[in-house]
mmCIF file of N, CA, C and O in Angstrom:
data_model
loop_
_atom_site.group_PDB
_atom_site.id
_atom_site.type_symbol
_atom_site.label_atom_id
_atom_site.label_comp_id
_atom_site.label_asym_id
_atom_site.label_seq_id
_atom_site.Cartn_x
_atom_site.Cartn_y
_atom_site.Cartn_z
ATOM 1 N N MET A 29 1.876 -20.409 1.067
ATOM 2 C CA MET A 29 0.635 -19.697 1.371
ATOM 3 C C MET A 29 0.699 -19.095 2.785
ATOM 4 O O MET A 29 0.286 -17.982 2.994
ATOM 5 N N GLU A 30 1.263 -19.858 3.717
ATOM 6 C CA GLU A 30 1.370 -19.376 5.091
ATOM 7 C C GLU A 30 2.279 -18.146 5.148
ATOM 8 O O GLU A 30 2.011 -17.186 5.859
ATOM 9 N N ASP A 31 3.356 -18.158 4.356
ATOM 10 C CA ASP A 31 4.279 -17.035 4.286
ATOM 11 C C ASP A 31 3.527 -15.774 3.850
ATOM 12 O O ASP A 31 3.711 -14.704 4.422
ATOM 13 N N PHE A 32 2.686 -15.916 2.828
ATOM 14 C CA PHE A 32 1.900 -14.781 2.349
ATOM 15 C C PHE A 32 1.001 -14.245 3.464
ATOM 16 O O PHE A 32 0.951 -13.041 3.703
ATOM 17 N N ALA A 33 0.307 -15.132 4.143
ATOM 18 C CA ALA A 33 -0.604 -14.719 5.222
ATOM 19 C C ALA A 33 0.160 -13.966 6.308
ATOM 20 O O ALA A 33 -0.332 -12.963 6.832
ATOM 21 N N GLN A 34 1.361 -14.409 6.623
ATOM 22 C CA GLN A 34 2.182 -13.742 7.640
ATOM 23 C C GLN A 34 2.618 -12.351 7.179
ATOM 24 O O GLN A 34 2.759 -11.452 7.986
ATOM 25 N N ARG A 35 2.828 -12.184 5.880
ATOM 26 C CA ARG A 35 3.245 -10.886 5.359
ATOM 27 C C ARG A 35 2.052 -9.950 5.165
ATOM 28 O O ARG A 35 2.194 -8.740 5.266
ATOM 29 N N TRP A 36 0.872 -10.526 4.881
ATOM 30 C CA TRP A 36 -0.327 -9.707 4.640
ATOM 31 C C TRP A 36 -0.937 -9.211 5.947
ATOM 32 O O TRP A 36 -1.438 -8.089 6.025
ATOM 33 N N LYS A 37 -0.902 -10.040 6.988
ATOM 34 C CA LYS A 37 -1.562 -9.716 8.258
ATOM 35 C C LYS A 37 -1.161 -8.351 8.832
ATOM 36 O O LYS A 37 -2.033 -7.558 9.180
ATOM 37 N N PRO A 38 0.135 -8.013 8.916
ATOM 38 C CA PRO A 38 0.494 -6.696 9.476
ATOM 39 C C PRO A 38 -0.034 -5.522 8.642
ATOM 40 O O PRO A 38 -0.390 -4.484 9.194
ATOM 41 N N ILE A 39 -0.099 -5.701 7.333
ATOM 42 C CA ILE A 39 -0.628 -4.637 6.455
ATOM 43 C C ILE A 39 -2.107 -4.437 6.765
ATOM 44 O O ILE A 39 -2.581 -3.315 6.959
ATOM 45 N N GLU A 40 -2.828 -5.548 6.823
ATOM 46 C CA GLU A 40 -4.262 -5.496 7.118
ATOM 47 C C GLU A 40 -4.510 -4.887 8.499
ATOM 48 O O GLU A 40 -5.395 -4.049 8.661
ATOM 49 N N GLU A 41 -3.695 -5.282 9.481
ATOM 50 C CA GLU A 41 -3.845 -4.747 10.844
ATOM 51 C C GLU A 41 -3.570 -3.251 10.888
ATOM 52 O O GLU A 41 -4.279 -2.497 11.545
ATOM 53 N N MET A 42 -2.529 -2.808 10.168
ATOM 54 C CA MET A 42 -2.185 -1.395 10.132
ATOM 55 C C MET A 42 -3.332 -0.576 9.524
ATOM 56 O O MET A 42 -3.734 0.461 10.056
ATOM 57 N N LEU A 43 -3.889 -1.065 8.420
ATOM 58 C CA LEU A 43 -4.996 -0.358 7.762
ATOM 59 C C LEU A 43 -6.253 -0.369 8.635
ATOM 60 O O LEU A 43 -6.952 0.634 8.725
ATOM 61 N N THR A 44 -6.515 -1.492 9.288
ATOM 62 C CA THR A 44 -7.683 -1.608 10.164
ATOM 63 C C THR A 44 -7.550 -0.643 11.339
ATOM 64 O O THR A 44 -8.508 0.047 11.693
ATOM 65 N N GLN A 45 -6.355 -0.572 11.920
ATOM 66 C CA GLN A 45 -6.099 0.349 13.026
ATOM 67 C C GLN A 45 -6.308 1.791 12.590
ATOM 68 O O GLN A 45 -6.927 2.586 13.276
ATOM 69 N N ARG A 46 -5.779 2.107 11.419
ATOM 70 C CA ARG A 46 -5.822 3.477 10.927
ATOM 71 C C ARG A 46 -7.239 3.920 10.558
ATOM 72 O O ARG A 46 -7.590 5.075 10.721
ATOM 73 N N PHE A 47 -8.053 2.994 10.048
ATOM 74 C CA PHE A 47 -9.369 3.372 9.517
ATOM 75 C C PHE A 47 -10.546 2.787 10.280
ATOM 76 O O PHE A 47 -11.694 3.017 9.925
ATOM 77 N N GLY A 48 -10.267 2.009 11.317
ATOM 78 C CA GLY A 48 -11.344 1.505 12.157
ATOM 79 C C GLY A 48 -12.086 0.299 11.615
ATOM 80 O O GLY A 48 -12.967 -0.232 12.263
ATOM 81 N N LYS A 49 -11.756 -0.118 10.393
ATOM 82 C CA LYS A 49 -12.329 -1.348 9.842
ATOM 83 C C LYS A 49 -11.397 -1.871 8.768
ATOM 84 O O LYS A 49 -10.563 -1.136 8.250
ATOM 85 N N THR A 50 -11.539 -3.148 8.449
ATOM 86 C CA THR A 50 -10.673 -3.756 7.454
ATOM 87 C C THR A 50 -11.135 -3.342 6.058
ATOM 88 O O THR A 50 -12.258 -3.656 5.667
ATOM 89 N N PRO A 51 -10.283 -2.617 5.316
ATOM 90 C CA PRO A 51 -10.690 -2.186 3.976
ATOM 91 C C PRO A 51 -10.601 -3.321 2.965
ATOM 92 O O PRO A 51 -9.754 -4.205 3.091
ATOM 93 N N ASN A 52 -11.486 -3.285 1.968
ATOM 94 C CA ASN A 52 -11.397 -4.257 0.876
ATOM 95 C C ASN A 52 -10.362 -3.769 -0.133
ATOM 96 O O ASN A 52 -9.786 -2.692 0.027
ATOM 97 N N MET A 53 -10.124 -4.545 -1.165
ATOM 98 C CA MET A 53 -9.068 -4.208 -2.129
ATOM 99 C C MET A 53 -9.357 -2.875 -2.826
ATOM 100 O O MET A 53 -8.440 -2.082 -3.035
ATOM 101 N N GLU A 54 -10.611 -2.607 -3.153
ATOM 102 C CA GLU A 54 -10.942 -1.327 -3.797
ATOM 103 C C GLU A 54 -10.563 -0.157 -2.897
ATOM 104 O O GLU A 54 -10.002 0.829 -3.356
ATOM 105 N N ALA A 55 -10.880 -0.271 -1.618
ATOM 106 C CA ALA A 55 -10.564 0.803 -0.666
ATOM 107 C C ALA A 55 -9.051 0.965 -0.528
ATOM 108 O O ALA A 55 -8.541 2.090 -0.466
ATOM 109 N N ILE A 56 -8.332 -0.149 -0.511
ATOM 110 C CA ILE A 56 -6.871 -0.098 -0.400
ATOM 111 C C ILE A 56 -6.281 0.604 -1.625
ATOM 112 O O ILE A 56 -5.418 1.471 -1.506
ATOM 113 N N LEU A 57 -6.786 0.256 -2.807
ATOM 114 C CA LEU A 57 -6.296 0.897 -4.038
ATOM 115 C C LEU A 57 -6.611 2.387 -4.025
ATOM 116 O O LEU A 57 -5.778 3.216 -4.414
ATOM 117 N N PHE A 58 -7.802 2.735 -3.566
ATOM 118 C CA PHE A 58 -8.204 4.138 -3.476
ATOM 119 C C PHE A 58 -7.248 4.902 -2.554
ATOM 120 O O PHE A 58 -6.767 5.994 -2.881
ATOM 121 N N LEU A 59 -6.930 4.313 -1.397
ATOM 122 C CA LEU A 59 -6.017 4.947 -0.439
ATOM 123 C C LEU A 59 -4.617 5.124 -1.022
ATOM 124 O O LEU A 59 -3.986 6.165 -0.843
ATOM 125 N N ILE A 60 -4.134 4.111 -1.732
ATOM 126 C CA ILE A 60 -2.810 4.201 -2.350
ATOM 127 C C ILE A 60 -2.820 5.287 -3.422
ATOM 128 O O ILE A 60 -1.880 6.084 -3.521
ATOM 129 N N GLY A 61 -3.887 5.347 -4.202
ATOM 130 C CA GLY A 61 -4.011 6.388 -5.228
ATOM 131 C C GLY A 61 -3.985 7.773 -4.613
ATOM 132 O O GLY A 61 -3.292 8.673 -5.097
ATOM 133 N N MET A 62 -4.720 7.954 -3.513
ATOM 134 C CA MET A 62 -4.726 9.249 -2.827
ATOM 135 C C MET A 62 -3.325 9.566 -2.296
ATOM 136 O O MET A 62 -2.866 10.704 -2.388
ATOM 137 N N ASN A 63 -2.670 8.567 -1.753
ATOM 138 C CA ASN A 63 -1.317 8.756 -1.233
ATOM 139 C C ASN A 63 -0.360 9.185 -2.347
ATOM 140 O O ASN A 63 0.441 10.105 -2.169
ATOM 141 N N GLU A 64 -0.468 8.536 -3.487
ATOM 142 C CA GLU A 64 0.417 8.856 -4.613
ATOM 143 C C GLU A 64 0.151 10.252 -5.163
ATOM 144 O O GLU A 64 1.069 10.947 -5.578
ATOM 145 N N MET A 65 -1.097 10.642 -5.168
ATOM 146 C CA MET A 65 -1.468 11.955 -5.716
ATOM 147 C C MET A 65 -1.247 13.066 -4.700
ATOM 148 O O MET A 65 -1.212 14.225 -5.055
ATOM 149 N N ASN A 66 -1.138 12.686 -3.442
ATOM 150 C CA ASN A 66 -0.954 13.679 -2.384
ATOM 151 C C ASN A 66 -2.096 14.691 -2.343
ATOM 152 O O ASN A 66 -1.877 15.866 -2.071
ATOM 153 N N LYS A 67 -3.279 14.221 -2.718
ATOM 154 C CA LYS A 67 -4.453 15.107 -2.736
ATOM 155 C C LYS A 67 -5.520 14.504 -1.845
ATOM 156 O O LYS A 67 -6.021 13.421 -2.120
ATOM 157 N N LEU A 68 -5.849 15.212 -0.802
ATOM 158 C CA LEU A 68 -6.936 14.762 0.057
ATOM 159 C C LEU A 68 -8.100 15.718 -0.106
ATOM 160 O O LEU A 68 -7.963 16.912 0.141
ATOM 161 N N LYS A 69 -9.200 15.185 -0.575
ATOM 162 C CA LYS A 69 -10.421 15.970 -0.698
ATOM 163 C C LYS A 69 -11.513 15.231 0.056
ATOM 164 O O LYS A 69 -11.423 14.042 0.294
ATOM 165 N N LYS A 70 -12.546 15.949 0.416
ATOM 166 C CA LYS A 70 -13.668 15.299 1.104
ATOM 167 C C LYS A 70 -14.506 14.482 0.131
ATOM 168 O O LYS A 70 -14.992 13.424 0.458
ATOM 169 N N LYS A 71 -14.671 14.991 -1.073
ATOM 170 C CA LYS A 71 -15.524 14.330 -2.064
ATOM 171 C C LYS A 71 -14.764 14.097 -3.366
ATOM 172 O O LYS A 71 -14.048 14.968 -3.829
ATOM 173 N N TYR A 72 -14.943 12.916 -3.911
ATOM 174 C CA TYR A 72 -14.399 12.593 -5.218
ATOM 175 C C TYR A 72 -15.547 12.118 -6.097
ATOM 176 O O TYR A 72 -16.456 11.449 -5.623
ATOM 177 N N THR A 73 -15.491 12.442 -7.374
ATOM 178 C CA THR A 73 -16.489 11.906 -8.303
ATOM 179 C C THR A 73 -16.170 10.429 -8.510
ATOM 180 O O THR A 73 -15.053 9.980 -8.214
ATOM 181 N N LYS A 74 -17.130 9.712 -9.041
ATOM 182 C CA LYS A 74 -16.919 8.291 -9.325
ATOM 183 C C LYS A 74 -15.727 8.133 -10.276
ATOM 184 O O LYS A 74 -14.897 7.246 -10.109
ATOM 185 N N GLU A 75 -15.644 9.020 -11.257
ATOM 186 C CA GLU A 75 -14.551 8.954 -12.232
ATOM 187 C C GLU A 75 -13.199 9.214 -11.561
ATOM 188 O O GLU A 75 -12.214 8.533 -11.845
ATOM 189 N N GLN A 76 -13.146 10.182 -10.654
ATOM 190 C CA GLN A 76 -11.898 10.474 -9.939
ATOM 191 C C GLN A 76 -11.481 9.284 -9.077
ATOM 192 O O GLN A 76 -10.295 8.964 -8.989
ATOM 193 N N LYS A 77 -12.460 8.634 -8.447
ATOM 194 C CA LYS A 77 -12.150 7.452 -7.632
ATOM 195 C C LYS A 77 -11.548 6.365 -8.510
ATOM 196 O O LYS A 77 -10.559 5.723 -8.139
ATOM 197 N N GLN A 78 -12.142 6.156 -9.694
ATOM 198 C CA GLN A 78 -11.617 5.140 -10.619
ATOM 199 C C GLN A 78 -10.209 5.521 -11.081
ATOM 200 O O GLN A 78 -9.331 4.665 -11.172
ATOM 201 N N ASP A 79 -10.007 6.827 -11.346
ATOM 202 C CA ASP A 79 -8.686 7.292 -11.768
ATOM 203 C C ASP A 79 -7.648 7.066 -10.664
ATOM 204 O O ASP A 79 -6.521 6.652 -10.937
ATOM 205 N N LEU A 80 -8.034 7.343 -9.411
ATOM 206 C CA LEU A 80 -7.115 7.128 -8.284
ATOM 207 C C LEU A 80 -6.763 5.648 -8.147
ATOM 208 O O LEU A 80 -5.611 5.296 -7.882
ATOM 209 N N MET A 81 -7.757 4.789 -8.343
ATOM 210 C CA MET A 81 -7.500 3.346 -8.264
ATOM 211 C C MET A 81 -6.587 2.898 -9.415
ATOM 212 O O MET A 81 -5.707 2.048 -9.228
ATOM 213 N N HIS A 82 -6.768 3.509 -10.580
ATOM 214 C CA HIS A 82 -5.913 3.201 -11.733
ATOM 215 C C HIS A 82 -4.462 3.627 -11.439
ATOM 216 O O HIS A 82 -3.520 2.885 -11.710
ATOM 217 N N VAL A 83 -4.306 4.823 -10.863
ATOM 218 C CA VAL A 83 -2.975 5.305 -10.468
ATOM 219 C C VAL A 83 -2.346 4.303 -9.496
ATOM 220 O O VAL A 83 -1.165 3.956 -9.610
ATOM 221 N N ALA A 84 -3.149 3.813 -8.549
ATOM 222 C CA ALA A 84 -2.648 2.852 -7.554
ATOM 223 C C ALA A 84 -2.178 1.567 -8.224
ATOM 224 O O ALA A 84 -1.080 1.082 -7.948
ATOM 225 N N VAL A 85 -2.999 1.011 -9.109
ATOM 226 C CA VAL A 85 -2.637 -0.250 -9.765
ATOM 227 C C VAL A 85 -1.356 -0.071 -10.579
ATOM 228 O O VAL A 85 -0.432 -0.884 -10.484
ATOM 229 N N CYS A 86 -1.279 1.020 -11.351
ATOM 230 C CA CYS A 86 -0.073 1.261 -12.156
ATOM 231 C C CYS A 86 1.148 1.468 -11.264
ATOM 232 O O CYS A 86 2.234 0.971 -11.565
ATOM 233 N N THR A 87 0.963 2.196 -10.165
ATOM 234 C CA THR A 87 2.069 2.421 -9.219
ATOM 235 C C THR A 87 2.530 1.093 -8.635
ATOM 236 O O THR A 87 3.735 0.811 -8.575
ATOM 237 N N LEU A 88 1.565 0.274 -8.189
ATOM 238 C CA LEU A 88 1.911 -1.022 -7.602
ATOM 239 C C LEU A 88 2.660 -1.895 -8.607
ATOM 240 O O LEU A 88 3.695 -2.476 -8.284
ATOM 241 N N LEU A 89 2.125 -1.965 -9.836
ATOM 242 C CA LEU A 89 2.717 -2.867 -10.823
ATOM 243 C C LEU A 89 4.006 -2.308 -11.427
ATOM 244 O O LEU A 89 4.781 -3.054 -12.025
ATOM 245 N N SER A 90 4.254 -1.018 -11.236
ATOM 246 C CA SER A 90 5.529 -0.464 -11.711
ATOM 247 C C SER A 90 6.683 -1.012 -10.866
ATOM 248 O O SER A 90 7.820 -1.053 -11.326
ATOM 249 N N GLN A 91 6.373 -1.464 -9.648
ATOM 250 C CA GLN A 91 7.392 -2.084 -8.790
ATOM 251 C C GLN A 91 7.977 -3.330 -9.439
ATOM 252 O O GLN A 91 9.110 -3.708 -9.168
ATOM 253 N N SER A 92 7.180 -3.987 -10.280
ATOM 254 C CA SER A 92 7.611 -5.236 -10.927
ATOM 255 C C SER A 92 7.927 -5.043 -12.406
ATOM 256 O O SER A 92 8.050 -6.014 -13.142
ATOM 257 N N GLY A 93 8.000 -3.794 -12.839
ATOM 258 C CA GLY A 93 8.396 -3.529 -14.224
ATOM 259 C C GLY A 93 7.298 -3.670 -15.249
ATOM 260 O O GLY A 93 7.575 -3.781 -16.443
ATOM 261 N N TYR A 94 6.026 -3.663 -14.820
ATOM 262 C CA TYR A 94 4.928 -3.735 -15.788
ATOM 263 C C TYR A 94 4.601 -2.350 -16.360
ATOM 264 O O TYR A 94 4.159 -2.231 -17.496
ATOM 265 N N PHE A 95 4.800 -1.312 -15.559
ATOM 266 C CA PHE A 95 4.514 0.063 -15.974
ATOM 267 C C PHE A 95 5.644 0.973 -15.530
ATOM 268 O O PHE A 95 6.402 0.638 -14.618
ATOM 269 N N GLU A 96 5.723 2.140 -16.169
ATOM 270 C CA GLU A 96 6.577 3.208 -15.665
ATOM 271 C C GLU A 96 5.869 4.534 -15.916
ATOM 272 O O GLU A 96 5.062 4.658 -16.834
ATOM 273 N N ILE A 97 6.208 5.513 -15.092
ATOM 274 C CA ILE A 97 5.597 6.828 -15.264
ATOM 275 C C ILE A 97 6.176 7.469 -16.512
ATOM 276 O O ILE A 97 7.386 7.487 -16.706
ATOM 277 N N GLU A 98 5.271 7.962 -17.345
ATOM 278 C CA GLU A 98 5.663 8.609 -18.596
ATOM 279 C C GLU A 98 5.752 10.122 -18.390
ATOM 280 O O GLU A 98 6.504 10.805 -19.059
ATOM 281 N N GLY A 99 4.938 10.622 -17.467
ATOM 282 C CA GLY A 99 4.913 12.054 -17.203
ATOM 283 C C GLY A 99 3.634 12.417 -16.473
ATOM 284 O O GLY A 99 2.869 11.536 -16.075
ATOM 285 N N TYR A 100 3.419 13.712 -16.306
ATOM 286 C CA TYR A 100 2.241 14.207 -15.586
ATOM 287 C C TYR A 100 1.494 15.193 -16.467
ATOM 288 O O TYR A 100 2.119 15.936 -17.230
ATOM 289 N N ASP A 101 0.170 15.197 -16.327
ATOM 290 C CA ASP A 101 -0.601 16.171 -17.097
ATOM 291 C C ASP A 101 -0.667 17.496 -16.332
ATOM 292 O O ASP A 101 -0.120 17.619 -15.239
ATOM 293 N N LYS A 102 -1.352 18.479 -16.901
ATOM 294 C CA LYS A 102 -1.390 19.821 -16.310
ATOM 295 C C LYS A 102 -2.045 19.840 -14.932
ATOM 296 O O LYS A 102 -1.789 20.735 -14.133
ATOM 297 N N ASP A 103 -2.866 18.837 -14.629
ATOM 298 C CA ASP A 103 -3.519 18.760 -13.320
ATOM 299 C C ASP A 103 -2.713 17.939 -12.310
ATOM 300 O O ASP A 103 -3.169 17.696 -11.195
ATOM 301 N N GLY A 104 -1.550 17.475 -12.727
ATOM 302 C CA GLY A 104 -0.687 16.722 -11.813
ATOM 303 C C GLY A 104 -0.951 15.225 -11.774
ATOM 304 O O GLY A 104 -0.384 14.517 -10.949
ATOM 305 N N TRP A 105 -1.812 14.719 -12.672
ATOM 306 C CA TRP A 105 -2.098 13.283 -12.712
ATOM 307 C C TRP A 105 -0.979 12.571 -13.463
ATOM 308 O O TRP A 105 -0.594 12.993 -14.555
ATOM 309 N N PRO A 106 -0.450 11.480 -12.898
ATOM 310 C CA PRO A 106 0.597 10.742 -13.601
ATOM 311 C C PRO A 106 0.010 9.932 -14.764
ATOM 312 O O PRO A 106 -1.137 9.489 -14.703
ATOM 313 N N HIS A 107 0.807 9.785 -15.800
ATOM 314 C CA HIS A 107 0.438 8.926 -16.919
ATOM 315 C C HIS A 107 1.500 7.853 -17.033
ATOM 316 O O HIS A 107 2.693 8.140 -16.961
ATOM 317 N N PHE A 108 1.041 6.618 -17.167
ATOM 318 C CA PHE A 108 1.932 5.465 -17.157
ATOM 319 C C PHE A 108 2.033 4.846 -18.537
ATOM 320 O O PHE A 108 1.088 4.891 -19.319
ATOM 321 N N LYS A 109 3.170 4.244 -18.803
ATOM 322 C CA LYS A 109 3.386 3.503 -20.042
ATOM 323 C C LYS A 109 3.529 2.041 -19.658
ATOM 324 O O LYS A 109 4.273 1.711 -18.726
ATOM 325 N N GLU A 110 2.819 1.182 -20.375
ATOM 326 C CA GLU A 110 2.947 -0.253 -20.115
ATOM 327 C C GLU A 110 4.247 -0.754 -20.728
ATOM 328 O O GLU A 110 4.521 -0.511 -21.900
ATOM 329 N N LEU A 111 5.057 -1.420 -19.913
ATOM 330 C CA LEU A 111 6.333 -1.954 -20.390
ATOM 331 C C LEU A 111 6.205 -3.411 -20.810
ATOM 332 O O LEU A 111 6.911 -3.867 -21.694
ATOM 333 N N GLN A 112 5.327 -4.124 -20.128
ATOM 334 C CA GLN A 112 5.056 -5.524 -20.472
ATOM 335 C C GLN A 112 3.639 -5.831 -20.018
ATOM 336 O O GLN A 112 3.158 -5.255 -19.044
ATOM 337 N N PRO A 113 2.964 -6.707 -20.748
ATOM 338 C CA PRO A 113 1.577 -7.007 -20.364
ATOM 339 C C PRO A 113 1.504 -7.737 -19.021
ATOM 340 O O PRO A 113 2.370 -8.551 -18.701
ATOM 341 N N VAL A 114 0.479 -7.397 -18.258
ATOM 342 C CA VAL A 114 0.230 -8.080 -16.994
ATOM 343 C C VAL A 114 -0.303 -9.471 -17.347
ATOM 344 O O VAL A 114 -1.172 -9.602 -18.208
ATOM 345 N N PRO A 115 0.221 -10.507 -16.703
ATOM 346 C CA PRO A 115 -0.246 -11.869 -17.034
ATOM 347 C C PRO A 115 -1.746 -12.027 -16.796
ATOM 348 O O PRO A 115 -2.296 -11.430 -15.876
ATOM 349 N N LYS A 116 -2.362 -12.808 -17.635
ATOM 350 C CA LYS A 116 -3.793 -13.114 -17.475
ATOM 351 C C LYS A 116 -3.932 -14.078 -16.299
ATOM 352 O O LYS A 116 -3.159 -15.018 -16.167
ATOM 353 N N MET A 117 -4.920 -13.799 -15.438
ATOM 354 C CA MET A 117 -5.139 -14.678 -14.293
ATOM 355 C C MET A 117 -6.580 -14.568 -13.823
ATOM 356 O O MET A 117 -7.268 -13.607 -14.152
ATOM 357 N N GLY A 118 -6.998 -15.533 -13.033
ATOM 358 C CA GLY A 118 -8.339 -15.528 -12.463
ATOM 359 C C GLY A 118 -8.456 -14.495 -11.356
ATOM 360 O O GLY A 118 -7.458 -13.910 -10.928
ATOM 361 N N MET A 119 -9.666 -14.291 -10.861
ATOM 362 C CA MET A 119 -9.928 -13.273 -9.847
ATOM 363 C C MET A 119 -9.110 -13.492 -8.570
ATOM 364 O O MET A 119 -8.534 -12.557 -8.039
ATOM 365 N N GLU A 120 -9.087 -14.729 -8.075
ATOM 366 C CA GLU A 120 -8.339 -15.008 -6.839
ATOM 367 C C GLU A 120 -6.848 -14.770 -7.030
ATOM 368 O O GLU A 120 -6.198 -14.162 -6.183
ATOM 369 N N GLU A 121 -6.320 -15.260 -8.152
ATOM 370 C CA GLU A 121 -4.896 -15.060 -8.454
ATOM 371 C C GLU A 121 -4.586 -13.572 -8.571
ATOM 372 O O GLU A 121 -3.564 -13.099 -8.083
ATOM 373 N N GLN A 122 -5.495 -12.840 -9.218
ATOM 374 C CA GLN A 122 -5.318 -11.409 -9.425
ATOM 375 C C GLN A 122 -5.259 -10.675 -8.083
ATOM 376 O O GLN A 122 -4.407 -9.813 -7.874
ATOM 377 N N GLU A 123 -6.166 -11.044 -7.181
ATOM 378 C CA GLU A 123 -6.183 -10.397 -5.870
ATOM 379 C C GLU A 123 -4.891 -10.707 -5.111
ATOM 380 O O GLU A 123 -4.293 -9.825 -4.501
ATOM 381 N N GLN A 124 -4.446 -11.945 -5.155
ATOM 382 C CA GLN A 124 -3.189 -12.342 -4.503
ATOM 383 C C GLN A 124 -2.018 -11.562 -5.107
ATOM 384 O O GLN A 124 -1.163 -11.053 -4.389
ATOM 385 N N PHE A 125 -1.990 -11.465 -6.424
ATOM 386 C CA PHE A 125 -0.952 -10.744 -7.153
ATOM 387 C C PHE A 125 -0.915 -9.280 -6.699
ATOM 388 O O PHE A 125 0.145 -8.736 -6.395
ATOM 389 N N LEU A 126 -2.086 -8.645 -6.609
ATOM 390 C CA LEU A 126 -2.166 -7.258 -6.153
ATOM 391 C C LEU A 126 -1.742 -7.130 -4.693
ATOM 392 O O LEU A 126 -1.025 -6.200 -4.328
ATOM 393 N N LYS A 127 -2.190 -8.061 -3.863
ATOM 394 C CA LYS A 127 -1.835 -8.011 -2.442
ATOM 395 C C LYS A 127 -0.322 -8.108 -2.252
ATOM 396 O O LYS A 127 0.235 -7.424 -1.392
ATOM 397 N N GLU A 128 0.335 -8.947 -3.053
ATOM 398 C CA GLU A 128 1.798 -9.049 -2.982
ATOM 399 C C GLU A 128 2.424 -7.678 -3.259
ATOM 400 O O GLU A 128 3.373 -7.267 -2.601
ATOM 401 N N HIS A 129 1.882 -6.974 -4.235
ATOM 402 C CA HIS A 129 2.394 -5.647 -4.586
ATOM 403 C C HIS A 129 2.051 -4.617 -3.503
ATOM 404 O O HIS A 129 2.836 -3.706 -3.257
ATOM 405 N N VAL A 130 0.884 -4.770 -2.867
ATOM 406 C CA VAL A 130 0.497 -3.876 -1.768
ATOM 407 C C VAL A 130 1.479 -4.054 -0.598
ATOM 408 O O VAL A 130 1.926 -3.073 0.004
ATOM 409 N N ILE A 131 1.820 -5.297 -0.295
ATOM 410 C CA ILE A 131 2.783 -5.585 0.783
ATOM 411 C C ILE A 131 4.109 -4.876 0.481
ATOM 412 O O ILE A 131 4.657 -4.174 1.333
ATOM 413 N N ALA A 132 4.594 -5.034 -0.741
ATOM 414 C CA ALA A 132 5.868 -4.409 -1.132
ATOM 415 C C ALA A 132 5.761 -2.886 -1.051
ATOM 416 O O ALA A 132 6.693 -2.213 -0.584
ATOM 417 N N TYR A 133 4.626 -2.352 -1.474
ATOM 418 C CA TYR A 133 4.417 -0.895 -1.454
ATOM 419 C C TYR A 133 4.505 -0.350 -0.027
ATOM 420 O O TYR A 133 5.233 0.601 0.234
ATOM 421 N N PHE A 134 3.755 -0.961 0.899
ATOM 422 C CA PHE A 134 3.755 -0.468 2.276
ATOM 423 C C PHE A 134 5.092 -0.706 2.966
ATOM 424 O O PHE A 134 5.529 0.107 3.766
ATOM 425 N N ASN A 135 5.754 -1.818 2.656
ATOM 426 C CA ASN A 135 7.080 -2.052 3.226
ATOM 427 C C ASN A 135 8.058 -0.990 2.734
ATOM 428 O O ASN A 135 8.885 -0.504 3.498
ATOM 429 N N HIS A 136 7.944 -0.608 1.478
ATOM 430 C CA HIS A 136 8.802 0.431 0.909
ATOM 431 C C HIS A 136 8.483 1.790 1.543
ATOM 432 O O HIS A 136 9.390 2.575 1.819
ATOM 433 N N GLN A 137 7.211 2.069 1.792
ATOM 434 C CA GLN A 137 6.789 3.327 2.415
ATOM 435 C C GLN A 137 7.407 3.470 3.812
ATOM 436 O O GLN A 137 7.813 4.547 4.199
ATOM 437 N N GLU A 138 7.442 2.354 4.537
ATOM 438 C CA GLU A 138 8.011 2.373 5.893
ATOM 439 C C GLU A 138 9.504 2.683 5.876
ATOM 440 O O GLU A 138 10.019 3.300 6.790
ATOM 441 N N GLU A 139 10.180 2.251 4.804
ATOM 442 C CA GLU A 139 11.626 2.463 4.700
ATOM 443 C C GLU A 139 11.961 3.934 4.444
ATOM 444 O O GLU A 139 13.052 4.375 4.740
ATOM 445 N N GLU A 140 11.038 4.665 3.826
ATOM 446 C CA GLU A 140 11.324 6.060 3.448
ATOM 447 C C GLU A 140 11.231 6.993 4.626
ATOM 448 O O GLU A 140 10.560 6.839 5.565
#
């Protein structure tokens, strides 16, 4: 658990520095979705925000072989194919699972 906290802290600090406050998981997913889509707009509809978060979750979980990109639609939105079901887990476990993938995502971004 301590190892996780040590790996999560720099990610949280980087996001807090960049945005002036510590984002919650929804905000982090939204940011990752925007990053993946390479589209910055001032306003998003509720549906677009949900779609961006979905893109983020699929992108994060594709790192572990749960999803892969199948292709893009005419508007440039990626479509993912599920390769294996995501394990069932409680809310806390789910958040930890996502955070592990967020850590890997940002570490990979730094390498590029």
